[in-house]
CSV table of C-alpha atoms in Angstrom, one decimal:
chain,number,residue,atom,x,y,z
A,1,MET,CA,-98.7,56.4,172.3
A,2,THR,CA,-99.4,53.2,172.2
A,3,THR,CA,-101.1,50.8,169.6
A,4,ASN,CA,-104.8,49.2,170.5
A,5,SER,CA,-104.2,45.5,170.4
A,6,SER,CA,-106.3,45.2,167.9
A,7,GLU,CA,-104.3,47.5,165.1
A,8,GLN,CA,-101.1,45.3,166.2
A,9,VAL,CA,-99.4,43.8,163.7
A,10,HIS,CA,-98.1,40.4,164.5
A,11,GLU,CA,-94.9,39.6,161.6
A,12,PRO,CA,-94.9,36.2,160.1
A,13,ALA,CA,-92.4,33.6,163.0
A,14,ASP,CA,-89.6,33.9,160.9
A,15,LEU,CA,-86.8,30.3,162.1
A,16,SER,CA,-83.6,31.5,160.8
A,17,PHE,CA,-83.4,33.1,164.9
A,18,ASN,CA,-82.5,29.8,166.2
A,19,SER,CA,-79.4,28.2,164.7
A,20,LYS,CA,-79.8,24.9,167.1
A,21,PRO,CA,-82.7,22.9,166.6
A,22,ILE,CA,-85.7,23.0,168.7
A,23,GLY,CA,-86.8,20.0,169.3
A,24,ASP,CA,-89.5,18.8,166.9
A,25,LEU,CA,-87.7,15.9,164.7
A,26,PHE,CA,-84.9,14.3,166.5
A,27,GLY,CA,-84.5,16.5,169.7
A,28,GLN,CA,-81.3,17.9,170.9
A,29,LEU,CA,-77.8,18.1,169.0
A,30,PRO,CA,-75.8,15.4,171.3
A,31,VAL,CA,-73.2,16.3,173.8
A,32,ASN,CA,-71.4,13.0,173.7
A,33,PRO,CA,-68.8,12.8,170.7
A,34,ASP,CA,-69.1,8.9,169.8
A,35,ASN,CA,-72.7,10.3,168.9
A,36,PHE,CA,-71.5,12.3,166.2
A,37,ALA,CA,-69.0,9.9,165.5
A,38,ARG,CA,-71.4,6.9,165.0
A,39,CYS,CA,-72.6,8.8,161.8
A,40,LEU,CA,-68.9,8.4,159.8
A,41,LEU,CA,-68.8,6.8,156.8
A,42,SER,CA,-66.9,4.1,155.7
A,43,GLU,CA,-63.2,4.3,154.3
A,44,ASP,CA,-65.2,2.8,151.1
A,45,GLN,CA,-68.2,4.8,150.9
A,46,VAL,CA,-65.6,8.5,151.1
A,47,ALA,CA,-63.8,6.7,148.2
A,48,PHE,CA,-66.5,6.3,146.5
A,49,TYR,CA,-67.5,9.8,146.2
A,50,ARG,CA,-64.0,10.7,145.2
A,51,ALA,CA,-63.9,8.8,142.2
A,52,ASN,CA,-67.9,9.1,141.1
A,53,GLY,CA,-68.9,12.3,142.5
A,54,TYR,CA,-71.7,11.1,144.5
A,55,LEU,CA,-72.6,8.6,146.9
A,56,ASN,CA,-76.5,6.6,147.8
A,57,GLN,CA,-78.2,4.8,149.9
A,58,VAL,CA,-77.0,6.6,152.9
A,59,ARG,CA,-79.7,5.5,155.9
A,60,VAL,CA,-80.4,9.6,157.4
A,61,LEU,CA,-84.9,9.1,158.3
A,62,THR,CA,-86.7,7.2,160.1
A,63,ASP,CA,-89.6,5.9,158.2
A,64,GLU,CA,-91.3,7.9,161.3
A,65,GLN,CA,-89.8,10.8,160.3
A,66,CYS,CA,-90.3,10.3,156.8
A,67,ASN,CA,-93.9,10.6,157.4
A,68,ARG,CA,-93.7,13.4,159.6
A,69,LEU,CA,-92.2,15.3,157.0
A,70,ILE,CA,-94.2,13.8,153.9
A,71,ASP,CA,-97.4,15.4,156.4
A,72,GLU,CA,-95.2,18.8,156.4
A,73,TYR,CA,-94.7,18.9,153.0
A,74,LYS,CA,-98.3,18.9,152.6
A,75,ARG,CA,-99.1,22.6,153.6
A,76,PHE,CA,-96.1,24.0,150.8
A,77,LEU,CA,-98.6,21.5,147.8
A,78,LEU,CA,-100.9,23.2,145.9
A,79,TRP,CA,-101.8,19.8,144.8
A,80,SER,CA,-103.2,16.6,146.2
A,81,ASP,CA,-102.3,13.1,145.4
A,82,HIS,CA,-105.5,13.0,143.3
A,83,HIS,CA,-105.1,16.2,141.3
A,84,HIS,CA,-102.4,18.1,140.3
A,85,SER,CA,-102.1,22.0,140.1
A,86,THR,CA,-102.2,23.6,136.4
A,87,HIS,CA,-100.6,27.2,137.8
A,88,GLY,CA,-96.7,27.9,137.7
A,89,LYS,CA,-93.8,29.9,138.6
A,90,ASP,CA,-93.8,32.3,141.6
A,91,ASP,CA,-97.6,31.9,143.1
A,92,ALA,CA,-96.5,31.3,146.6
A,93,HIS,CA,-100.0,34.0,147.0
A,94,ARG,CA,-101.7,31.0,147.0
A,95,LEU,CA,-100.7,29.6,149.5
A,96,ASP,CA,-102.9,29.8,152.9
A,97,PHE,CA,-100.1,30.4,155.5
A,98,PRO,CA,-99.1,33.7,156.6
A,99,GLU,CA,-95.3,32.7,156.8
A,100,LYS,CA,-94.8,32.8,152.4
A,101,ASP,CA,-93.4,35.8,152.0
A,102,LEU,CA,-89.8,33.9,153.7
A,103,LEU,CA,-89.5,31.8,151.3
A,104,TYR,CA,-87.1,32.7,149.0
A,105,GLU,CA,-89.0,31.0,146.0
A,106,TYR,CA,-91.5,29.2,145.0
A,107,HIS,CA,-93.4,27.4,142.5
A,108,SER,CA,-96.1,25.0,141.9
A,109,ASN,CA,-95.2,24.0,138.9
A,110,GLN,CA,-92.0,25.0,138.0
A,111,SER,CA,-92.0,24.2,134.0
A,112,ALA,CA,-95.5,25.7,133.6
A,113,ASP,CA,-96.7,22.3,131.3
A,114,PRO,CA,-99.6,21.2,133.4
A,115,ASN,CA,-99.1,17.5,131.8
A,116,GLN,CA,-94.5,18.2,133.5
A,117,VAL,CA,-95.7,19.6,136.8
A,118,VAL,CA,-93.2,19.9,139.4
A,119,THR,CA,-93.6,21.6,142.6
A,120,HIS,CA,-90.0,23.9,143.5
A,121,MET,CA,-89.3,25.9,146.7
A,122,LEU,CA,-86.6,27.3,148.6
A,123,GLY,CA,-86.4,28.7,152.3
A,124,HIS,CA,-89.0,25.9,153.6
A,125,TRP,CA,-86.9,25.6,156.4
A,126,ARG,CA,-87.6,29.4,157.9
A,127,VAL,CA,-91.3,28.3,157.8
A,128,SER,CA,-91.5,24.7,159.5
A,129,PRO,CA,-89.7,23.7,162.6
A,130,LEU,CA,-89.7,19.7,161.2
A,131,PHE,CA,-87.5,21.0,158.3
A,132,HIS,CA,-85.5,24.3,160.2
A,133,ASP,CA,-84.4,20.6,162.4
A,134,LEU,CA,-84.1,19.1,159.3
A,135,LEU,CA,-80.8,20.3,158.0
A,136,PHE,CA,-78.9,20.3,161.9
A,137,LEU,CA,-79.8,15.8,161.5
A,138,PRO,CA,-75.5,14.5,162.8
A,139,ALA,CA,-76.4,12.0,160.8
A,140,ILE,CA,-76.7,14.7,157.0
A,141,THR,CA,-73.9,17.2,158.6
A,142,VAL,CA,-71.1,14.5,159.6
A,143,ALA,CA,-71.5,12.6,156.3
A,144,THR,CA,-71.3,16.3,155.0
A,145,SER,CA,-68.4,17.5,156.5
A,146,GLN,CA,-66.6,13.7,155.5
A,147,LEU,CA,-67.1,14.2,152.4
A,148,LEU,CA,-66.3,18.1,151.9
A,149,ALA,CA,-63.3,17.6,153.4
A,150,ALA,CA,-62.6,14.5,150.5
A,151,VAL,CA,-62.5,16.7,147.8
A,152,HIS,CA,-60.9,20.3,149.5
A,153,PRO,CA,-57.4,21.0,149.4
A,154,SER,CA,-56.8,21.3,153.0
A,155,GLN,CA,-56.6,17.7,153.1
A,156,GLN,CA,-58.2,16.9,156.2
A,157,THR,CA,-60.3,14.4,157.6
A,158,LEU,CA,-63.3,17.1,158.7
A,159,LEU,CA,-65.0,20.4,158.1
A,160,PRO,CA,-67.0,23.2,159.2
A,161,VAL,CA,-69.7,22.8,157.4
A,162,ARG,CA,-72.7,25.6,157.1
A,163,PHE,CA,-75.8,25.7,155.9
A,164,TRP,CA,-76.6,27.0,152.1
A,165,HIS,CA,-80.3,26.6,151.3
A,166,ASP,CA,-82.5,23.8,151.2
A,167,GLN,CA,-85.1,23.0,148.4
A,168,LEU,CA,-88.3,20.8,148.2
A,169,PHE,CA,-88.7,18.9,145.2
A,170,ALA,CA,-91.9,17.7,144.5
A,171,LYS,CA,-93.6,15.3,141.3
A,172,PRO,CA,-97.7,14.5,141.9
A,173,PRO,CA,-98.8,10.9,140.2
A,174,GLN,CA,-99.0,10.4,136.2
A,175,HIS,CA,-98.3,14.5,135.4
A,176,GLY,CA,-94.8,14.0,137.5
A,177,GLY,CA,-92.1,16.8,135.5
A,178,GLU,CA,-88.5,16.2,134.2
A,179,VAL,CA,-85.7,17.6,135.7
A,180,ALA,CA,-83.0,18.6,133.0
A,181,TRP,CA,-79.8,17.8,133.5
A,182,HIS,CA,-77.6,20.6,135.1
A,183,GLN,CA,-74.6,20.9,138.0
A,184,ASP,CA,-75.9,22.9,140.8
A,185,TYR,CA,-72.7,24.9,140.6
A,186,SER,CA,-74.3,27.0,137.4
A,187,TYR,CA,-76.2,28.1,139.7
A,188,TRP,CA,-74.2,29.1,142.9
A,189,THR,CA,-71.2,31.3,141.2
A,190,ARG,CA,-72.4,34.5,142.8
A,191,THR,CA,-70.9,31.9,145.6
A,192,GLU,CA,-67.1,31.6,146.1
A,193,PRO,CA,-65.3,29.4,146.6
A,194,MET,CA,-66.5,26.5,145.3
A,195,GLN,CA,-66.7,24.2,148.4
A,196,HIS,CA,-70.4,22.3,148.3
A,197,ILE,CA,-72.0,19.6,148.7
A,198,THR,CA,-76.3,18.8,147.7
A,199,VAL,CA,-78.0,15.8,150.2
A,200,HIS,CA,-80.8,14.3,148.0
A,201,ILE,CA,-83.4,12.5,150.9
A,202,ALA,CA,-86.5,10.4,149.9
A,203,LEU,CA,-89.3,11.2,151.6
A,204,ASP,CA,-90.6,8.3,148.6
A,205,ASP,CA,-89.0,5.4,147.5
A,206,GLN,CA,-87.8,6.1,143.9
A,207,THR,CA,-87.9,4.3,141.2
A,208,GLU,CA,-87.3,4.6,137.7
A,209,GLU,CA,-91.2,4.8,137.2
A,210,ASN,CA,-92.1,7.5,139.3
A,211,GLY,CA,-88.7,10.4,138.5
A,212,ALA,CA,-86.4,9.2,140.6
A,213,ILE,CA,-83.0,11.2,140.9
A,214,HIS,CA,-79.8,10.1,138.2
A,215,TYR,CA,-76.3,11.0,138.5
A,216,VAL,CA,-73.6,11.1,135.6
A,217,PRO,CA,-70.6,9.2,137.0
A,218,GLY,CA,-67.3,11.0,137.1
A,219,SER,CA,-68.7,14.0,135.5
A,220,HIS,CA,-67.7,16.3,138.7
A,221,HIS,CA,-64.6,16.5,136.6
A,222,TRP,CA,-66.2,18.3,134.0
A,223,HIS,CA,-65.9,22.3,133.8
A,224,ARG,CA,-64.8,25.2,131.8
A,225,ILE,CA,-61.9,28.1,131.7
A,226,GLU,CA,-63.0,31.6,131.9
A,227,ASP,CA,-60.1,34.4,132.5
A,228,GLY,CA,-58.1,31.9,133.5
A,229,ARG,CA,-60.7,30.1,135.9
A,230,GLU,CA,-62.6,27.0,136.8
A,231,VAL,CA,-66.1,27.1,136.0
A,232,PRO,CA,-69.5,25.3,135.8
A,233,LEU,CA,-71.2,24.5,132.7
A,234,PRO,CA,-73.5,26.6,132.0
A,235,ILE,CA,-77.0,25.9,132.4
A,236,THR,CA,-79.2,25.7,129.6
A,237,ASP,CA,-82.8,24.8,130.8
A,238,ILE,CA,-83.5,26.9,133.9
A,239,ASP,CA,-87.8,25.6,133.7
A,240,PHE,CA,-86.5,22.2,133.2
A,241,LYS,CA,-88.3,21.5,130.2
A,242,ASP,CA,-85.5,20.0,128.0
A,243,MET,CA,-84.2,16.9,129.6
A,244,GLU,CA,-81.1,16.7,127.1
A,245,SER,CA,-80.7,20.4,126.5
A,246,ILE,CA,-77.4,19.8,128.3
A,247,LYS,CA,-75.7,17.9,125.9
A,248,LYS,CA,-75.2,21.1,123.5
A,249,VAL,CA,-72.5,21.8,125.8
A,250,LEU,CA,-70.6,18.7,126.5
A,251,THR,CA,-67.3,18.0,125.0
A,252,SER,CA,-67.7,14.9,122.1
A,253,GLU,CA,-65.2,13.3,124.8
A,254,GLU,CA,-68.2,14.0,127.3
A,255,LEU,CA,-70.6,12.7,125.3
A,256,ALA,CA,-68.9,9.6,125.1
A,257,GLN,CA,-68.8,9.6,129.0
A,258,PHE,CA,-72.3,10.6,129.7
A,259,GLN,CA,-74.3,7.1,131.0
A,260,PRO,CA,-76.8,7.6,133.9
A,261,LEU,CA,-77.2,5.6,136.5
A,262,PRO,CA,-80.6,5.8,139.0
A,263,ALA,CA,-79.9,6.4,142.1
A,264,LEU,CA,-83.4,4.4,143.5
A,265,LEU,CA,-82.9,5.6,146.8
A,266,LYS,CA,-85.2,4.3,149.5
A,267,LYS,CA,-87.3,5.8,151.7
A,268,GLY,CA,-85.8,7.8,154.4
A,269,HIS,CA,-82.1,7.4,152.2
A,270,ALA,CA,-79.9,10.5,151.2
A,271,SER,CA,-77.9,10.7,148.0
A,272,PHE,CA,-74.8,13.3,148.6
A,273,HIS,CA,-72.9,14.8,145.2
A,274,HIS,CA,-70.3,17.5,144.4
A,275,PRO,CA,-71.5,20.2,142.9
A,276,LEU,CA,-70.1,20.0,139.7
A,277,THR,CA,-71.8,16.0,139.2
A,278,VAL,CA,-74.4,16.2,136.5
A,279,HIS,CA,-78.0,14.6,137.6
A,280,GLY,CA,-81.3,14.7,136.4
A,281,SER,CA,-84.6,13.3,136.8
A,282,TYR,CA,-87.4,11.4,134.7
A,283,ALA,CA,-90.6,12.0,135.1
A,284,ASN,CA,-92.8,10.9,136.8
A,285,ARG,CA,-95.6,7.9,135.3
A,286,SER,CA,-96.6,5.9,138.5
A,287,SER,CA,-99.9,6.3,140.5
A,288,GLN,CA,-97.6,7.8,143.7
A,289,PRO,CA,-96.3,10.5,144.3
A,290,ARG,CA,-92.5,10.8,144.1
A,291,ARG,CA,-90.8,13.6,147.1
A,292,ALA,CA,-87.9,14.8,148.3
A,293,ALA,CA,-86.1,17.2,150.9
A,294,VAL,CA,-82.8,19.0,149.0
A,295,LEU,CA,-80.4,20.6,152.1
A,296,ASN,CA,-77.5,22.1,150.4
A,297,TYR,CA,-73.9,22.9,152.5
A,298,PHE,CA,-70.6,24.7,152.2
A,299,VAL,CA,-67.1,24.6,154.1
A,300,GLU,CA,-67.4,27.9,156.9
A,301,GLY,CA,-65.1,30.4,155.6
A,302,THR,CA,-67.4,30.4,152.0
A,303,ARG,CA,-67.7,34.0,150.8
A,304,SER,CA,-69.8,36.4,148.5
A,305,ASP,CA,-69.1,37.3,144.6
A,306,THR,CA,-71.7,39.8,144.7
A,307,ASP,CA,-73.0,42.8,146.0
A,308,GLU,CA,-76.6,41.5,145.5
A,309,PRO,CA,-79.1,39.7,147.6
A,310,LEU,CA,-77.6,35.8,147.6
A,311,LEU,CA,-81.6,34.6,148.3
A,312,LYS,CA,-84.8,36.7,148.2
A,313,GLY,CA,-85.6,39.0,150.9
A,314,ILE,CA,-82.4,38.1,152.9
A,315,PRO,CA,-79.7,41.2,153.7
A,316,ALA,CA,-77.1,41.6,150.5
A,317,VAL,CA,-73.2,39.7,152.0
A,318,LEU,CA,-71.1,41.9,149.9
A,319,ARG,CA,-68.8,40.9,147.2
A,320,GLY,CA,-65.4,39.0,149.7
A,321,GLU,CA,-67.3,38.5,153.1
A,322,PRO,CA,-67.9,35.4,154.6
A,323,LEU,CA,-71.5,33.7,155.0
A,324,ASN,CA,-71.5,33.4,158.3
A,325,ASN,CA,-75.0,35.2,159.8
A,326,ARG,CA,-77.8,33.8,160.8
A,327,PHE,CA,-79.2,32.6,157.2
A,328,PHE,CA,-76.5,30.2,157.0
A,329,PRO,CA,-75.8,28.3,160.0
A,330,LEU,CA,-73.4,26.3,161.4
A,331,VAL,CA,-74.9,22.8,161.2
A,332,PHE,CA,-71.5,21.3,162.0
A,333,ASP,CA,-67.5,21.4,163.4
A,334,PRO,CA,-65.9,18.4,164.3
A,335,LYS,CA,-64.6,20.6,167.7
A,336,TRP,CA,-67.5,19.0,168.8
A,337,MET,CA,-65.7,15.4,168.0
């Protein structure tokens, strides 16, 4: 039986079927190993990361690439530069493109406070060719491989890297909210072992006035012991409302070391941080929006630690099985060099 063309249902295009760059942001992956080698960090940069748990001001995008991503960003915002949304969580149904159902999460304002707006989403790499290609960018993935290796028990200098998931954080002018202090791995214990890294990319200059990301140096050593295993600090505020809530679970020694520093990232620059590094950001009270793209990665061989789906809408990876399907593509392999 044939289906009338007027009755056909067209599924939204899912870019997770493309495990290589499409070519819209920077072209294709290099074929010359020297082009990967040019992206290597210096020994001093790697040493700083190892000592402090983060590394700031790594240029990864040109201004032109940032501007193109910002134009694309507007597809995902329910506010303009001069008008902020008063809505809140789980409201992807308000977006006006069919691929919205491919997003893992969408919150037009995760705090739900109209005076503290933080737009936060996951999964846009499956929707946008530009954000899809961002996760394969060698300026990001080569440095990621180095820094993952720098704190890995294998003691290698480079490791193969797979993509975990992306995020967008946007704070409108005047009403941009806070992102409470936290450790990323507190949200990721459904994967193991802990061999992850986060890349925070500034698409606008970040200042103390507009809510720059801040890091607590040395906090990548902070953990707890449960059932003989090292675990991250507990989640103290999943909706970003109480900036200082993490202090309730810190030891007196950790409180004494709690001295956050602003990254003050320039447009097109990234910071890389360890999955236990405590970080957060204050409100945007400036006259300009503050937008960032975040990419999360892990070492190839990372496994599922749950029988439930790791992200909304994707098939479950059974506990103990490696994360190596199309939703977690290989983005860099030292063999390419």
